[in-house]
Short mmCIF file of C-alpha atoms in Angstrom, two decimals:
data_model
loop_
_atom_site.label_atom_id
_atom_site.label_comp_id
_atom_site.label_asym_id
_atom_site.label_seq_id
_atom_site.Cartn_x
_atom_site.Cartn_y
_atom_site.Cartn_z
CA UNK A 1 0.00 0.00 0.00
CA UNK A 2 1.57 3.36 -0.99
CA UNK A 3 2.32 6.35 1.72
CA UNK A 4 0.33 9.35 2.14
CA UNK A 5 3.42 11.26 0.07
CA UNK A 6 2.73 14.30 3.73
CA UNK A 7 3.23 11.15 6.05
CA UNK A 8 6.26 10.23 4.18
CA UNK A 9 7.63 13.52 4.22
CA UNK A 10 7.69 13.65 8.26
CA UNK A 11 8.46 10.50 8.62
CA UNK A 12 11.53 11.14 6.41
CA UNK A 13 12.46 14.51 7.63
CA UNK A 14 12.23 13.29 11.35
CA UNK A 15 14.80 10.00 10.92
CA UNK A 16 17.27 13.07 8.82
CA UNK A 17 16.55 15.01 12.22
CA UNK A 18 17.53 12.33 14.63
CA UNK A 19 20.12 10.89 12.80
CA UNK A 20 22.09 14.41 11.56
CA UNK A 21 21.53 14.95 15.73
CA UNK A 22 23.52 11.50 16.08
CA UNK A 23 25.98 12.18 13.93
CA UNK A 24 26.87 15.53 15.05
CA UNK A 25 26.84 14.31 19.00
CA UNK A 26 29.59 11.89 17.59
CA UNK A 27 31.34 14.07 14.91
CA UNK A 28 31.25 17.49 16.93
CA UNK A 29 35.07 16.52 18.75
CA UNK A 30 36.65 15.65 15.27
CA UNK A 31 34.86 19.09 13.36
CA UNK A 32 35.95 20.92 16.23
CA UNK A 33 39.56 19.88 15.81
CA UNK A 34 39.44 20.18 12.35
CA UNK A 35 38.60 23.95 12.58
CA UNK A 36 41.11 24.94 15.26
CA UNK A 37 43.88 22.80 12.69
CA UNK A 38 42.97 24.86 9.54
CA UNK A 39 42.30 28.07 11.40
CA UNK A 40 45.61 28.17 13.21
CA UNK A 41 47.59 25.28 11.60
CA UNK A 42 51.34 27.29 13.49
CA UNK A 43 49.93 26.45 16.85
CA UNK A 44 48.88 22.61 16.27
CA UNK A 45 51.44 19.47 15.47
CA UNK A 46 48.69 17.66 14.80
CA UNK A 47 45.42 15.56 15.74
CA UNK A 48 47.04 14.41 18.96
CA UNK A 49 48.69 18.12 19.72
CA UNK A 50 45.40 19.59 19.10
CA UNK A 51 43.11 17.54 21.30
CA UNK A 52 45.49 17.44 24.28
CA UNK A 53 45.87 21.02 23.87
CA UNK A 54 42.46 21.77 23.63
CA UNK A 55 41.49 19.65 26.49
CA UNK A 56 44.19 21.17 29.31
CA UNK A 57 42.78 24.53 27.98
CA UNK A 58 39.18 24.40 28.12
CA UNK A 59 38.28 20.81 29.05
CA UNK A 60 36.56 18.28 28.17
CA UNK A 61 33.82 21.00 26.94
CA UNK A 62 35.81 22.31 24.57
CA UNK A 63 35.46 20.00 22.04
CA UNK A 64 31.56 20.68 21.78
CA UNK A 65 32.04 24.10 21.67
CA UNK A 66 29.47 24.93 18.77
CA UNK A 67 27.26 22.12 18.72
CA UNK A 68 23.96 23.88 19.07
CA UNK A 69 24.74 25.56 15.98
CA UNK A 70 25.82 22.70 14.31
CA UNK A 71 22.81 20.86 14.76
CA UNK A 72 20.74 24.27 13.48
CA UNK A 73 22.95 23.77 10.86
CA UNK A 74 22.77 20.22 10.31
CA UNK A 75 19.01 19.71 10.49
CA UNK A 76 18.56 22.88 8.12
CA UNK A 77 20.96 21.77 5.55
CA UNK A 78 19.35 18.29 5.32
CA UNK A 79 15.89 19.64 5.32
CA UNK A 80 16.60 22.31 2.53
CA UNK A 81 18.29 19.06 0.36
CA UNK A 82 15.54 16.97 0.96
CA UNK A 83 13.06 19.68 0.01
CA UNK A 84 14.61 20.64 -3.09
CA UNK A 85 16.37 17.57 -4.49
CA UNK A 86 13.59 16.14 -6.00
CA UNK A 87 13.01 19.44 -7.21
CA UNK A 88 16.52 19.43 -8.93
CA UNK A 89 16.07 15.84 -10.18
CA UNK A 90 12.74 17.21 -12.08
CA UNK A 91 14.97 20.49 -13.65
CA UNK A 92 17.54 17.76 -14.98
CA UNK A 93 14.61 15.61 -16.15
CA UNK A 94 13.23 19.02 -18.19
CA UNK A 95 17.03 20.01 -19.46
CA UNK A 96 17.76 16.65 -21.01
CA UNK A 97 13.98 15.85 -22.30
CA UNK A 98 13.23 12.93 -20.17
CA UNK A 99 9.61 12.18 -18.88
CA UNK A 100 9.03 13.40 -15.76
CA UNK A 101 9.10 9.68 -14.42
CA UNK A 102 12.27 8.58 -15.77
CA UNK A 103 15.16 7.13 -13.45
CA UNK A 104 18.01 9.18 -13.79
CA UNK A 105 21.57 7.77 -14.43
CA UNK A 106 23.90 8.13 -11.34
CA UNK A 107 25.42 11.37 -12.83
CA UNK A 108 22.62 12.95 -13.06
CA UNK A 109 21.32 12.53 -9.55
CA UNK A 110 24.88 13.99 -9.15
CA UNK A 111 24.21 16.43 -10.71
CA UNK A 112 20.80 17.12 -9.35
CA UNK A 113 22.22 16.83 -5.65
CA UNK A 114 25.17 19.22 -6.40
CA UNK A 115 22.05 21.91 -7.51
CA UNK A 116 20.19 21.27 -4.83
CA UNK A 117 23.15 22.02 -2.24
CA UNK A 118 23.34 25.57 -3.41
CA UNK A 119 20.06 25.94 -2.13
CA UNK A 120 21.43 24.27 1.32
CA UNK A 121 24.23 26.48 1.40
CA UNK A 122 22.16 29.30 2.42
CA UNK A 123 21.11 28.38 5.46
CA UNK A 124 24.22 26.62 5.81
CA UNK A 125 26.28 29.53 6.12
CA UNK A 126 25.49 31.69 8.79
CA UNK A 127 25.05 28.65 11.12
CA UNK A 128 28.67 27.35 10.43
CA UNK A 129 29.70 30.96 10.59
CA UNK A 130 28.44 31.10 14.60
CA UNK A 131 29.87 27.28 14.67
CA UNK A 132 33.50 28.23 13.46
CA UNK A 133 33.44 31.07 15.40
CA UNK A 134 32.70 29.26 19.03
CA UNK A 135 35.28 26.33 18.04
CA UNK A 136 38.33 28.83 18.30
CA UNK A 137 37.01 31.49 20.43
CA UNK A 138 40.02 30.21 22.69
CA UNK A 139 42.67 31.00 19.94
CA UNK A 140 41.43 34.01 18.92
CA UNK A 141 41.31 35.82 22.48
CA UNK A 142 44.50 34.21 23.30
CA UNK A 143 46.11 35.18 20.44
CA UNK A 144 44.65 38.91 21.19
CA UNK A 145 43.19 39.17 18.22
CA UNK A 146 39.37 40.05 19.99
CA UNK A 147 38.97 40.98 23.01
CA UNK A 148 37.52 38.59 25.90
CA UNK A 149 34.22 38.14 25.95
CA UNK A 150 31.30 35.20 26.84
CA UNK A 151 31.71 32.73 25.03
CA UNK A 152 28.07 31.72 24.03
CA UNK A 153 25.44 30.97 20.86
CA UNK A 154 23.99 34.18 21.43
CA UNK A 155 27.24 36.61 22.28
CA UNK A 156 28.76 35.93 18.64
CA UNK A 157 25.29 36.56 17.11
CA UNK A 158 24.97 40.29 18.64
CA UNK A 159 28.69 40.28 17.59
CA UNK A 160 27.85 39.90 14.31
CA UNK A 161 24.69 41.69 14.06
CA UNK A 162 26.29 44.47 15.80
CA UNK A 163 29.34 45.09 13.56
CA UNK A 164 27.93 43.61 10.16
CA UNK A 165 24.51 43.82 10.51
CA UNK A 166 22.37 40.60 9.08
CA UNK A 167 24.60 40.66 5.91
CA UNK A 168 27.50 39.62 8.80
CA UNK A 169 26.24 36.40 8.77
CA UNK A 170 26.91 35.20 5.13
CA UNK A 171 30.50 35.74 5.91
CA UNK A 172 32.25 33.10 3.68
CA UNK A 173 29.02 32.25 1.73
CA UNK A 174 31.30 32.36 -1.81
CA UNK A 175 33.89 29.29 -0.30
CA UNK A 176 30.85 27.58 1.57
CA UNK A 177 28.92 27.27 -2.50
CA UNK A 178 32.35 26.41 -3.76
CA UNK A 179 32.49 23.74 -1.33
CA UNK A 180 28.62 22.44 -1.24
CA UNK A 181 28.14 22.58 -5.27
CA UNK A 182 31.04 20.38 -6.31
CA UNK A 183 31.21 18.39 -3.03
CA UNK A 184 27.85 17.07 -3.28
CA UNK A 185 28.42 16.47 -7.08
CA UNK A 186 31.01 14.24 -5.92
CA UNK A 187 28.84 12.45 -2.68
CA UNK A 188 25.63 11.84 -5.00
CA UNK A 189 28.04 10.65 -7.52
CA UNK A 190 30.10 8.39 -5.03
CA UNK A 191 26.92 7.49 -3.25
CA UNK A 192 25.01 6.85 -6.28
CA UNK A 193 27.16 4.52 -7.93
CA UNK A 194 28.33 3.14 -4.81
CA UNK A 195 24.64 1.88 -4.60
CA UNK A 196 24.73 0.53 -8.26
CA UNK A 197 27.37 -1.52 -7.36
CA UNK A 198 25.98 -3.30 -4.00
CA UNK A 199 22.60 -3.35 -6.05
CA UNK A 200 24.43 -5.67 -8.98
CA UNK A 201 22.06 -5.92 -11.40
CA UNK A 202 18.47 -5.48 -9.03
CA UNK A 203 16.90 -2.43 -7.60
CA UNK A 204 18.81 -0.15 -6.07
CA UNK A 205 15.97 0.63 -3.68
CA UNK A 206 16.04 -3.07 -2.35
CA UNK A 207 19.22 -2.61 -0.91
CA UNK A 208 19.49 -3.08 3.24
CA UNK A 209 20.81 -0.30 5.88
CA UNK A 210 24.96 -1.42 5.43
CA UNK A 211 24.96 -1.08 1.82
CA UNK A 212 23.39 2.32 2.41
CA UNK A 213 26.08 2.62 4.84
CA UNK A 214 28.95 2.05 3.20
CA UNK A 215 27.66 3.82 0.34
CA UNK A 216 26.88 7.11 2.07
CA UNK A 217 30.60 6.44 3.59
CA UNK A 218 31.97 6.42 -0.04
CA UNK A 219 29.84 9.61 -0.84
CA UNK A 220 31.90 11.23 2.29
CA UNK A 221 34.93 10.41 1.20
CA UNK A 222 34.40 11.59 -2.15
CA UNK A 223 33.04 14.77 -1.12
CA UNK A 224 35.91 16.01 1.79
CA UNK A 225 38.71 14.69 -1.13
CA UNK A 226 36.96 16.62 -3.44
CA UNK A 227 36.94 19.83 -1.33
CA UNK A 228 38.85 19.77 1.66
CA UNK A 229 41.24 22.75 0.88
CA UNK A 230 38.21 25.10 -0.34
CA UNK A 231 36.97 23.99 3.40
CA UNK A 232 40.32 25.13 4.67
CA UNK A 233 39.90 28.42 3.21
CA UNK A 234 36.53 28.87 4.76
CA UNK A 235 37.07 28.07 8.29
CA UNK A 236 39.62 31.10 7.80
CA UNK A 237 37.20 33.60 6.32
CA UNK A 238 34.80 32.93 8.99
CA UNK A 239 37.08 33.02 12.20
CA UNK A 240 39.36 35.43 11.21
CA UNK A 241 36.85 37.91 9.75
CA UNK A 242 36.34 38.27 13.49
CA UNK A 243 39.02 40.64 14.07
CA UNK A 244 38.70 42.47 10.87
CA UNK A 245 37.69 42.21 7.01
CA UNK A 246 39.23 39.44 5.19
CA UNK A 247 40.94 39.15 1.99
CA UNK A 248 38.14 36.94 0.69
CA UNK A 249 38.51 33.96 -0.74
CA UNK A 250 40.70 34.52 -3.92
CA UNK A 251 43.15 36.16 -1.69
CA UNK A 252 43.00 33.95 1.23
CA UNK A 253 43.75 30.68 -1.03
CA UNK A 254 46.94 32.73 -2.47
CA UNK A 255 47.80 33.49 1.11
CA UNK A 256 47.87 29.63 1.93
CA UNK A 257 49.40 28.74 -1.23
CA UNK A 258 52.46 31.61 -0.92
CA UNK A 259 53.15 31.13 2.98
CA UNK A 260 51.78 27.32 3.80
CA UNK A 261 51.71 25.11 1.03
CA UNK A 262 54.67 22.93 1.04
CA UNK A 263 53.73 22.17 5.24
CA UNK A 264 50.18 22.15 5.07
CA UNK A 265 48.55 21.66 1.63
CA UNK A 266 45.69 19.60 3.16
CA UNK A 267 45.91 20.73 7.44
CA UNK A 268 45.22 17.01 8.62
CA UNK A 269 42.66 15.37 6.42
CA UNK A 270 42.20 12.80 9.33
CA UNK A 271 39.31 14.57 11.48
CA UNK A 272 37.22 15.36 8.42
CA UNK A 273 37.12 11.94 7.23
CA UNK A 274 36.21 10.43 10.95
CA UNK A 275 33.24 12.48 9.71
CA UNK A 276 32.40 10.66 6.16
CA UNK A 277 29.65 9.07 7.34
CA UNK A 278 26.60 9.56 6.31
CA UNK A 279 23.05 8.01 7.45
CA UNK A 280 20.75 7.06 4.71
CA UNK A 281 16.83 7.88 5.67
CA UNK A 282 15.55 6.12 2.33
CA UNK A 283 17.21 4.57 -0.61
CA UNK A 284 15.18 7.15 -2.48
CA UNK A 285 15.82 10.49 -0.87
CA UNK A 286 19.02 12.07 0.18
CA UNK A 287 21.92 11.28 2.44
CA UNK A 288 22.22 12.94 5.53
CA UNK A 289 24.83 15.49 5.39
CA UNK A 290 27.14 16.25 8.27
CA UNK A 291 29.98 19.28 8.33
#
């Protein structure tokens, strides 16, 4: 018997909700390393360096510094991409003249996903901007590059709001849709054909929960190979553009490249792929996506 499409729709949109909240519970301690390691890669040897620093300086609370914005962030993202990407799958459907029923090949749910993430990246953005922003709070008032302050959700949003106005929050919004576009090019692409391939032949919706699994893993790795160093660049924007306007993004990647390349091309890939995977809600609809 077929779903009332409504019932579906919650149903679907409340396992993204609990599972995103899972996976950022989990993830936050990795993400939050991950930011202080690009942000401030001269004061970090590495994974190790960072978490033992971070822990004799703030605690064990330190690495979930940012989490409620993170899951804002996380549960916005994947409601956005499940909203629009069947949307996106009907554009490609219209561009390339198939019926409106048609399955679509694995590169063009690729491409469908990476359209629909642009739409994600909006309210993406200013919730990663408060997230980056509470990670290395520590770094940047040690460093006396702000001044000490509370360290809360709400402090850094009348921060923002106060010396940018609303616009303040869509700091780094140019590397965040250089990131989401291609990225999720790359984890529809990895995740669809990783699906093909467990699928062999059948239906790739009668696949069980590991194969969705492991192929939302693949779609993770795909994506953070993909886009890692654009990620780099963004953590940057956002923090830094705390104590001042940045160069943007153009001028921040030349930065890296002139002064950092040859010891820190890719500024410990390790914490971003603890965070590859991705729960599957339906073989149908979306991956959830984690940052």
């Amino acid at each position: 018997m077929k779903s009332n499409p409504a019932i579906q729709a919650a149903i679907d949109l409340t396992a993204g909700a609990a599972g995103g909240t899972a996976c950022v519970l989990t993830g936050q301690p990795f993400d939050t390393m991950k930011v202080k390691m690009q942000t401030f890669p001269d004061l970090y040897r590495g994974l190790t360096d960072c978490c033992l620093k971070t822990y004799s300086q703030v605690g064990f609370r330190g690495f979930y510094k940012g989490t409620s914005p993170a899951l804002i962030a996380n549960i916005a993202e994947n409601s956005v991409l499940f909203m629009c990407y069947g949307f996106c799958q009907q554009v490609v459907r219209k561009v390339i003249g198939l019926d409106s029923q048609a399955k679509l090949s694995d590169l063009q749910n690729a491409a469908a996903g990476s359209f629909a993430s642009a739409f994600a990246a909006l309210v993406l953005c200013p919730t990663e901007l408060v997230k980056c922003r509470l990670q290395t709070m520590y770094e940047m008032e040690s460093s006396g590059k702000i001044a000490r302050s509370q360290n809360t959700v709400w402090s850094v949003v009348k921060s923002i709001l106060s010396k940018d106005g609303p616009l303040g929050f869509y700091h780094g919004l140019s590397s965040t849709l250089l990131r989401e576009v291609p990225g999720y090019f790359f984890f529809f692409g990895g995740y669809e054909l990783s699906r093909s391939f467990f699928a062999s032949g059948r239906s790739k919706d009668e696949l069980g929960p590991v194969p969705l699994m492991l192929s939302g893993g693949v779609g993770g790795i795909c994506l953070w190979l993909a886009v890692y160093p654009v990620d780099c660049i963004k953590s940057r924007i956002q923090v830094l553009s705390m104590s001042g306007k940045q160069a943007g993004f153009i001028g921040t990647f030349i930065s890296v490249l002139k002064n950092e390349a040859q010891n820190h091309a890719w500024l410990e890939t390790m914490p971003a792929t603890e965070e590859q995977d991705r729960d599957c809600p339906e073989a149908g609809h979306p991956p959830i996506a984690v940052h």
